[in-house]
Amino acid sequence: MRLEVDRERCVGAGMCVLTAPEVFAQDEEDGRVRLLDPESAEIGDAVQLCPAAAITAST
């Protein structure tokens, strides 16, 4: 699975980090999502839980 994040859409809610901390992190400066592993299959419900729809996954 290939992941992409749109940092401009991100509101810093942190649901992605709570759902898959090995895949996502939050930037220390602005709180927005950082993608640690763009090829991970272990994303849990991160895509669906993102309130800003800033995460997309494709196969």
mmCIF file with all atom_site columns, C-alpha atoms in Angstrom:
data_model
loop_
_atom_site.group_PDB
_atom_site.id
_atom_site.type_symbol
_atom_site.label_atom_id
_atom_site.label_alt_id
_atom_site.label_comp_id
_atom_site.label_asym_id
_atom_site.label_entity_id
_atom_site.label_seq_id
_atom_site.pdbx_PDB_ins_code
_atom_site.Cartn_x
_atom_site.Cartn_y
_atom_site.Cartn_z
_atom_site.occupancy
_atom_site.B_iso_or_equiv
_atom_site.pdbx_formal_charge
_atom_site.auth_seq_id
_atom_site.auth_comp_id
_atom_site.auth_asym_id
_atom_site.auth_atom_id
_atom_site.pdbx_PDB_model_num
ATOM 1  C CA . MET A 1 1  ? 0.000   0.000  0.000  1.00 0.00 ? 1  MET A CA 1
ATOM 2  C CA . ARG A 1 2  ? 1.303   3.454  -0.907 1.00 0.00 ? 2  ARG A CA 1
ATOM 3  C CA . LEU A 1 3  ? 0.480   6.344  1.437  1.00 0.00 ? 3  LEU A CA 1
ATOM 4  C CA . GLU A 1 4  ? 0.456   10.045 0.778  1.00 0.00 ? 4  GLU A CA 1
ATOM 5  C CA . VAL A 1 5  ? -0.231  12.928 3.149  1.00 0.00 ? 5  VAL A CA 1
ATOM 6  C CA . ASP A 1 6  ? -1.314  16.449 2.362  1.00 0.00 ? 6  ASP A CA 1
ATOM 7  C CA . ARG A 1 7  ? 0.314   18.599 5.035  1.00 0.00 ? 7  ARG A CA 1
ATOM 8  C CA . GLU A 1 8  ? -1.640  21.639 3.849  1.00 0.00 ? 8  GLU A CA 1
ATOM 9  C CA . ARG A 1 9  ? -4.948  19.886 4.653  1.00 0.00 ? 9  ARG A CA 1
ATOM 10 C CA . CYS A 1 10 ? -3.731  18.479 7.976  1.00 0.00 ? 10 CYS A CA 1
ATOM 11 C CA . VAL A 1 11 ? -5.239  20.129 11.069 1.00 0.00 ? 11 VAL A CA 1
ATOM 12 C CA . GLY A 1 12 ? -2.949  18.374 13.570 1.00 0.00 ? 12 GLY A CA 1
ATOM 13 C CA . ALA A 1 13 ? -5.634  16.281 15.261 1.00 0.00 ? 13 ALA A CA 1
ATOM 14 C CA . GLY A 1 14 ? -3.160  13.405 15.694 1.00 0.00 ? 14 GLY A CA 1
ATOM 15 C CA . MET A 1 15 ? -5.584  10.556 15.022 1.00 0.00 ? 15 MET A CA 1
ATOM 16 C CA . CYS A 1 16 ? -3.128  9.056  12.530 1.00 0.00 ? 16 CYS A CA 1
ATOM 17 C CA . VAL A 1 17 ? -0.343  8.988  15.122 1.00 0.00 ? 17 VAL A CA 1
ATOM 18 C CA . LEU A 1 18 ? -2.609  7.410  17.709 1.00 0.00 ? 18 LEU A CA 1
ATOM 19 C CA . THR A 1 19 ? -3.758  4.799  15.188 1.00 0.00 ? 19 THR A CA 1
ATOM 20 C CA . ALA A 1 20 ? -0.375  3.939  13.607 1.00 0.00 ? 20 ALA A CA 1
ATOM 21 C CA . PRO A 1 21 ? 2.586   5.522  15.444 1.00 0.00 ? 21 PRO A CA 1
ATOM 22 C CA . GLU A 1 22 ? 5.086   3.451  13.456 1.00 0.00 ? 22 GLU A CA 1
ATOM 23 C CA . VAL A 1 23 ? 3.818   5.038  10.224 1.00 0.00 ? 23 VAL A CA 1
ATOM 24 C CA . PHE A 1 24 ? 2.928   8.620  11.219 1.00 0.00 ? 24 PHE A CA 1
ATOM 25 C CA . ALA A 1 25 ? 4.354   11.314 13.469 1.00 0.00 ? 25 ALA A CA 1
ATOM 26 C CA . GLN A 1 26 ? 3.470   14.897 14.240 1.00 0.00 ? 26 GLN A CA 1
ATOM 27 C CA . ASP A 1 27 ? 5.848   17.699 13.366 1.00 0.00 ? 27 ASP A CA 1
ATOM 28 C CA . GLU A 1 28 ? 7.195   19.294 16.533 1.00 0.00 ? 28 GLU A CA 1
ATOM 29 C CA . GLU A 1 29 ? 6.943   22.803 15.088 1.00 0.00 ? 29 GLU A CA 1
ATOM 30 C CA . ASP A 1 30 ? 3.460   22.924 13.581 1.00 0.00 ? 30 ASP A CA 1
ATOM 31 C CA . GLY A 1 31 ? 1.785   19.687 14.756 1.00 0.00 ? 31 GLY A CA 1
ATOM 32 C CA . ARG A 1 32 ? 1.032   18.521 11.227 1.00 0.00 ? 32 ARG A CA 1
ATOM 33 C CA . VAL A 1 33 ? 1.412   14.947 10.047 1.00 0.00 ? 33 VAL A CA 1
ATOM 34 C CA . ARG A 1 34 ? 4.774   13.537 8.989  1.00 0.00 ? 34 ARG A CA 1
ATOM 35 C CA . LEU A 1 35 ? 4.881   10.293 7.066  1.00 0.00 ? 35 LEU A CA 1
ATOM 36 C CA . LEU A 1 36 ? 7.488   7.889  8.437  1.00 0.00 ? 36 LEU A CA 1
ATOM 37 C CA . ASP A 1 37 ? 6.785   4.890  6.206  1.00 0.00 ? 37 ASP A CA 1
ATOM 38 C CA . PRO A 1 38 ? 5.036   5.596  2.870  1.00 0.00 ? 38 PRO A CA 1
ATOM 39 C CA . GLU A 1 39 ? 4.967   1.884  1.950  1.00 0.00 ? 39 GLU A CA 1
ATOM 40 C CA . SER A 1 40 ? 3.397   0.557  5.153  1.00 0.00 ? 40 SER A CA 1
ATOM 41 C CA . ALA A 1 41 ? 0.416   -1.779 5.160  1.00 0.00 ? 41 ALA A CA 1
ATOM 42 C CA . GLU A 1 42 ? -0.105  -1.253 8.907  1.00 0.00 ? 42 GLU A CA 1
ATOM 43 C CA . ILE A 1 43 ? -2.175  1.930  8.863  1.00 0.00 ? 43 ILE A CA 1
ATOM 44 C CA . GLY A 1 44 ? -5.160  0.717  10.835 1.00 0.00 ? 44 GLY A CA 1
ATOM 45 C CA . ASP A 1 45 ? -8.051  3.155  10.480 1.00 0.00 ? 45 ASP A CA 1
ATOM 46 C CA . ALA A 1 46 ? -5.854  6.226  10.003 1.00 0.00 ? 46 ALA A CA 1
ATOM 47 C CA . VAL A 1 47 ? -7.262  7.139  6.593  1.00 0.00 ? 47 VAL A CA 1
ATOM 48 C CA . GLN A 1 48 ? -10.877 6.963  7.787  1.00 0.00 ? 48 GLN A CA 1
ATOM 49 C CA . LEU A 1 49 ? -10.207 8.695  11.119 1.00 0.00 ? 49 LEU A CA 1
ATOM 50 C CA . CYS A 1 50 ? -8.408  11.718 9.695  1.00 0.00 ? 50 CYS A CA 1
ATOM 51 C CA . PRO A 1 51 ? -10.844 14.631 10.194 1.00 0.00 ? 51 PRO A CA 1
ATOM 52 C CA . ALA A 1 52 ? -9.219  16.660 7.404  1.00 0.00 ? 52 ALA A CA 1
ATOM 53 C CA . ALA A 1 53 ? -8.964  13.793 4.871  1.00 0.00 ? 53 ALA A CA 1
ATOM 54 C CA . ALA A 1 54 ? -5.236  14.551 4.612  1.00 0.00 ? 54 ALA A CA 1
ATOM 55 C CA . ILE A 1 55 ? -4.186  10.904 4.180  1.00 0.00 ? 55 ILE A CA 1
ATOM 56 C CA . THR A 1 56 ? -4.710  8.849  1.059  1.00 0.00 ? 56 THR A CA 1
ATOM 57 C CA . ALA A 1 57 ? -3.820  5.213  0.438  1.00 0.00 ? 57 ALA A CA 1
ATOM 58 C CA . SER A 1 58 ? -3.487  3.415  -2.863 1.00 0.00 ? 58 SER A CA 1
ATOM 59 C CA . THR A 1 59 ? -2.405  -0.038 -3.956 1.00 0.00 ? 59 THR A CA 1
#
